[in-house]
PDB file of C-alpha atoms in Angstrom:
ATOM      1  CA  MET A   1       7.796  13.339 -16.521  1.00 76.00           C
ATOM      2  CA  TYR A   2       4.890  12.996 -14.261  1.00 96.00           C
ATOM      3  CA  ASN A   3       1.652  10.733 -14.097  1.00 97.00           C
ATOM      4  CA  GLU A   4      -0.983   9.739 -11.666  1.00 98.00           C
ATOM      5  CA  ILE A   5      -3.831   7.393 -11.313  1.00 97.00           C
ATOM      6  CA  LYS A   6      -6.485   7.592  -8.611  1.00 98.00           C
ATOM      7  CA  THR A   7      -9.053   4.670  -8.012  1.00 98.00           C
ATOM      8  CA  SER A   8     -11.364   3.455  -5.368  1.00 98.00           C
ATOM      9  CA  PHE A   9     -12.583  -0.103  -5.003  1.00 98.00           C
ATOM     10  CA  ILE A  10     -14.794  -2.303  -2.592  1.00 98.00           C
ATOM     11  CA  ALA A  11     -13.001  -3.614   0.429  1.00 98.00           C
ATOM     12  CA  LYS A  12     -13.083  -7.207  -0.731  1.00 97.00           C
ATOM     13  CA  ILE A  13      -9.929  -9.285  -0.541  1.00 96.00           C
ATOM     14  CA  GLU A  14     -10.033 -10.179  -4.271  1.00 96.00           C
ATOM     15  CA  ASN A  15      -9.479  -6.653  -5.063  1.00 98.00           C
ATOM     16  CA  VAL A  16      -5.720  -6.960  -3.766  1.00 98.00           C
ATOM     17  CA  MET A  17      -4.971  -8.702  -7.011  1.00 97.00           C
ATOM     18  CA  LEU A  18      -6.736  -5.780  -8.968  1.00 97.00           C
ATOM     19  CA  ALA A  19      -4.650  -3.200  -7.313  1.00 98.00           C
ATOM     20  CA  ARG A  20      -1.485  -5.154  -8.239  1.00 97.00           C
ATOM     21  CA  THR A  21      -2.575  -5.442 -11.766  1.00 97.00           C
ATOM     22  CA  ILE A  22      -3.430  -1.649 -11.886  1.00 97.00           C
ATOM     23  CA  GLY A  23       0.011  -0.827 -10.459  1.00 97.00           C
ATOM     24  CA  VAL A  24       1.941  -3.025 -13.006  1.00 96.00           C
ATOM     25  CA  GLY A  25      -0.106  -1.856 -15.916  1.00 97.00           C
ATOM     26  CA  PHE A  26       0.359   1.961 -14.822  1.00 97.00           C
ATOM     27  CA  LEU A  27       4.286   1.462 -14.380  1.00 97.00           C
ATOM     28  CA  VAL A  28       4.985  -0.589 -17.561  1.00 95.00           C
ATOM     29  CA  ASN A  29       6.067   2.357 -19.822  1.00 93.00           C
ATOM     30  CA  LEU A  30       8.883   3.178 -17.074  1.00 95.00           C
ATOM     31  CA  ASP A  31      10.631   0.161 -18.438  1.00 93.00           C
ATOM     32  CA  LEU A  32      11.535  -0.994 -14.756  1.00 96.00           C
ATOM     33  CA  LYS A  33      13.734  -4.092 -13.609  1.00 96.00           C
ATOM     34  CA  LEU A  34      11.588  -7.191 -12.792  1.00 96.00           C
ATOM     35  CA  ASN A  35      12.894  -7.127  -9.319  1.00 96.00           C
ATOM     36  CA  PHE A  36      11.585  -3.611  -8.790  1.00 97.00           C
ATOM     37  CA  VAL A  37       8.177  -4.448 -10.160  1.00 97.00           C
ATOM     38  CA  ASN A  38       7.993  -7.456  -8.029  1.00 97.00           C
ATOM     39  CA  GLU A  39       8.852  -5.216  -4.879  1.00 97.00           C
ATOM     40  CA  VAL A  40       6.203  -2.663  -5.859  1.00 98.00           C
ATOM     41  CA  LYS A  41       3.689  -5.416  -6.216  1.00 97.00           C
ATOM     42  CA  THR A  42       4.513  -6.483  -2.926  1.00 97.00           C
ATOM     43  CA  ILE A  43       4.097  -3.174  -1.274  1.00 97.00           C
ATOM     44  CA  ILE A  44       0.716  -2.801  -3.033  1.00 98.00           C
ATOM     45  CA  SER A  45      -0.440  -6.344  -1.954  1.00 97.00           C
ATOM     46  CA  GLU A  46       0.732  -5.778   1.582  1.00 95.00           C
ATOM     47  CA  SER A  47      -0.857  -2.160   2.073  1.00 97.00           C
ATOM     48  CA  VAL A  48      -4.091  -2.909   0.059  1.00 98.00           C
ATOM     49  CA  THR A  49      -4.534  -6.297   2.329  1.00 95.00           C
ATOM     50  CA  ASN A  50      -4.040  -4.322   5.503  1.00 94.00           C
ATOM     51  CA  ALA A  51      -6.728  -1.598   4.353  1.00 97.00           C
ATOM     52  CA  ILE A  52      -9.067  -4.439   3.559  1.00 97.00           C
ATOM     53  CA  VAL A  53      -8.543  -6.885   6.522  1.00 93.00           C
ATOM     54  CA  HIS A  54      -7.348  -4.703   9.465  1.00 91.00           C
ATOM     55  CA  GLY A  55      -8.712  -1.133   8.400  1.00 94.00           C
ATOM     56  CA  CYS A  56     -12.014  -2.051   6.953  1.00 96.00           C
ATOM     57  CA  LEU A  57     -12.599  -5.516   8.780  1.00 93.00           C
ATOM     58  CA  ASN A  58     -13.447  -6.942   5.185  1.00 93.00           C
ATOM     59  CA  ASN A  59     -16.589  -4.944   5.331  1.00 96.00           C
ATOM     60  CA  GLU A  60     -17.758  -4.683   1.670  1.00 94.00           C
ATOM     61  CA  LYS A  61     -19.832  -1.499   2.378  1.00 96.00           C
ATOM     62  CA  LYS A  62     -16.451   0.288   2.709  1.00 97.00           C
ATOM     63  CA  TYR A  63     -14.111   1.511   0.148  1.00 98.00           C
ATOM     64  CA  VAL A  64     -10.249   1.666  -0.212  1.00 98.00           C
ATOM     65  CA  ASN A  65      -8.555   4.540  -2.362  1.00 98.00           C
ATOM     66  CA  PHE A  66      -5.534   3.419  -4.171  1.00 98.00           C
ATOM     67  CA  ASN A  67      -3.533   6.303  -5.737  1.00 98.00           C
ATOM     68  CA  LEU A  68      -0.303   5.545  -7.751  1.00 98.00           C
ATOM     69  CA  SER A  69       2.037   8.399  -9.328  1.00 98.00           C
ATOM     70  CA  TYR A  70       5.550   8.857 -10.347  1.00 98.00           C
ATOM     71  CA  ASP A  71       8.134  11.749 -11.314  1.00 97.00           C
ATOM     72  CA  ASP A  72      11.603  11.553 -12.928  1.00 95.00           C
ATOM     73  CA  VAL A  73      12.901   9.638  -9.889  1.00 96.00           C
ATOM     74  CA  ASN A  74      10.276   8.233  -7.619  1.00 98.00           C
ATOM     75  CA  VAL A  75       7.115   5.942  -7.520  1.00 98.00           C
ATOM     76  CA  TYR A  76       4.626   7.064  -4.913  1.00 98.00           C
ATOM     77  CA  ILE A  77       2.184   4.573  -3.467  1.00 98.00           C
ATOM     78  CA  GLU A  78      -0.799   5.748  -1.336  1.00 98.00           C
ATOM     79  CA  VAL A  79      -3.565   3.498   0.229  1.00 98.00           C
ATOM     80  CA  GLU A  80      -6.365   5.030   2.251  1.00 98.00           C
ATOM     81  CA  ASP A  81      -9.279   3.213   3.951  1.00 98.00           C
ATOM     82  CA  PHE A  82     -11.973   4.663   6.229  1.00 97.00           C
ATOM     83  CA  GLY A  83     -11.889   2.023   8.634  1.00 96.00           C
ATOM     84  CA  VAL A  84     -11.279   1.640  12.302  1.00 96.00           C
ATOM     85  CA  GLY A  85      -7.733   3.439  12.451  1.00 96.00           C
ATOM     86  CA  ILE A  86      -4.795   2.438  14.225  1.00 94.00           C
ATOM     87  CA  ALA A  87      -4.481   3.035  18.090  1.00 91.00           C
ATOM     88  CA  ASP A  88      -0.784   2.658  18.240  1.00 89.00           C
ATOM     89  CA  ILE A  89       1.250   2.934  14.960  1.00 91.00           C
ATOM     90  CA  ASP A  90       4.434   2.086  16.633  1.00 88.00           C
ATOM     91  CA  LYS A  91       2.949  -1.179  17.933  1.00 82.00           C
ATOM     92  CA  ALA A  92       1.509  -2.066  14.444  1.00 84.00           C
ATOM     93  CA  LYS A  93       4.758  -1.720  12.864  1.00 85.00           C
ATOM     94  CA  GLU A  94       6.367  -4.118  15.230  1.00 79.00           C
ATOM     95  CA  PRO A  95       7.093  -7.448  13.406  1.00 76.00           C
ATOM     96  CA  LEU A  96       4.835 -10.309  14.137  1.00 67.00           C
ATOM     97  CA  TYR A  97       2.250  -7.981  15.623  1.00 63.00           C
ATOM     98  CA  SER A  98      -1.441  -8.615  14.432  1.00 65.00           C
ATOM     99  CA  THR A  99      -4.938  -7.303  15.275  1.00 64.00           C
ATOM    100  CA  LYS A 100      -5.989 -10.670  13.974  1.00 58.00           C
ATOM    101  CA  VAL A 101      -4.436 -13.276  16.393  1.00 54.00           C
ATOM    102  CA  ASP A 102      -7.333 -15.581  15.830  1.00 59.00           C
ATOM    103  CA  GLU A 103      -6.440 -15.897  12.082  1.00 56.00           C
ATOM    104  CA  GLU A 104      -3.405 -16.954  10.201  1.00 58.00           C
ATOM    105  CA  ARG A 105      -1.597 -13.640   9.869  1.00 55.00           C
ATOM    106  CA  ALA A 106       2.221 -13.303   9.940  1.00 58.00           C
ATOM    107  CA  GLY A 107       1.976  -9.490  11.184  1.00 64.00           C
ATOM    108  CA  LEU A 108       4.692  -8.685   8.777  1.00 73.00           C
ATOM    109  CA  GLY A 109       2.707  -6.114   6.440  1.00 83.00           C
ATOM    110  CA  PHE A 110       4.332  -2.786   7.670  1.00 91.00           C
ATOM    111  CA  THR A 111       7.620  -4.490   8.060  1.00 91.00           C
ATOM    112  CA  ILE A 112       7.537  -5.641   4.433  1.00 93.00           C
ATOM    113  CA  MET A 113       6.303  -2.288   3.251  1.00 95.00           C
ATOM    114  CA  GLU A 114       9.326  -0.632   5.267  1.00 95.00           C
ATOM    115  CA  VAL A 115      11.756  -2.981   3.694  1.00 95.00           C
ATOM    116  CA  PHE A 116      10.813  -2.479   0.205  1.00 97.00           C
ATOM    117  CA  SER A 117      10.021   1.318   0.462  1.00 97.00           C
ATOM    118  CA  ASP A 118      12.540   4.128   0.572  1.00 97.00           C
ATOM    119  CA  LYS A 119       9.889   5.901   2.927  1.00 98.00           C
ATOM    120  CA  LEU A 120       6.873   4.886   4.701  1.00 97.00           C
ATOM    121  CA  GLU A 121       4.573   7.376   6.263  1.00 98.00           C
ATOM    122  CA  ILE A 122       1.401   6.363   8.179  1.00 97.00           C
ATOM    123  CA  LYS A 123      -1.418   8.524   9.137  1.00 98.00           C
ATOM    124  CA  SER A 124      -4.443   7.265  11.420  1.00 97.00           C
ATOM    125  CA  LYS A 125      -7.380   8.266  13.252  1.00 97.00           C
ATOM    126  CA  ILE A 126      -9.556   5.919  15.501  1.00 97.00           C
ATOM    127  CA  ASN A 127     -12.785   5.182  13.558  1.00 96.00           C
ATOM    128  CA  GLU A 128     -11.823   7.432  10.604  1.00 97.00           C
ATOM    129  CA  GLY A 129      -9.259   5.446   9.012  1.00 97.00           C
ATOM    130  CA  THR A 130      -5.539   5.066   7.780  1.00 98.00           C
ATOM    131  CA  LYS A 131      -3.559   6.407   5.059  1.00 98.00           C
ATOM    132  CA  VAL A 132      -0.274   4.961   4.129  1.00 98.00           C
ATOM    133  CA  LEU A 133       2.165   6.462   1.705  1.00 98.00           C
ATOM    134  CA  MET A 134       5.203   4.687   0.296  1.00 98.00           C
ATOM    135  CA  VAL A 135       7.933   6.119  -1.855  1.00 98.00           C
ATOM    136  CA  LYS A 136      10.085   3.981  -3.948  1.00 98.00           C
ATOM    137  CA  ARG A 137      13.075   5.470  -5.858  1.00 97.00           C
ATOM    138  CA  TYR A 138      13.627   4.017  -9.439  1.00 96.00           C
ATOM    139  CA  LYS A 139      16.110   6.322 -10.865  1.00 92.00           C
ATOM    140  CA  TRP A 140      19.274   7.898  -9.464  1.00 83.00           C
ATOM    141  CA  LEU A 141      20.382  11.162 -11.176  1.00 71.00           C
TER     142      LEU A 141
END
């Protein structure tokens, strides 16, 4: 079994809810447990928010790519922005670190993604953007 959806949307914060809704709707036929679905929604929220707020700097002229797929065992979540990029990925992954110190940001986005995912991979280039891939296992064979 394999299915995939690819979409793009403007880097507007209200599109975080859109991404969550797309994710839940896309995965509904897998008949997943509620706690699993809630963790996936959280992963989507954190990754899309990071892309919009930190990657694209809320620039509504930029787009975020959101790809979701699954196979017989895993759900794959990929979020890509074409924004400023991350200079130091290890630093960005530190709990409580935020590039938006003047705003009320917890600095826990990557920490939450890492906790709720079975795999977190971050690729970034300065002034080109960031791609985040998360894998979450839903079935053990």
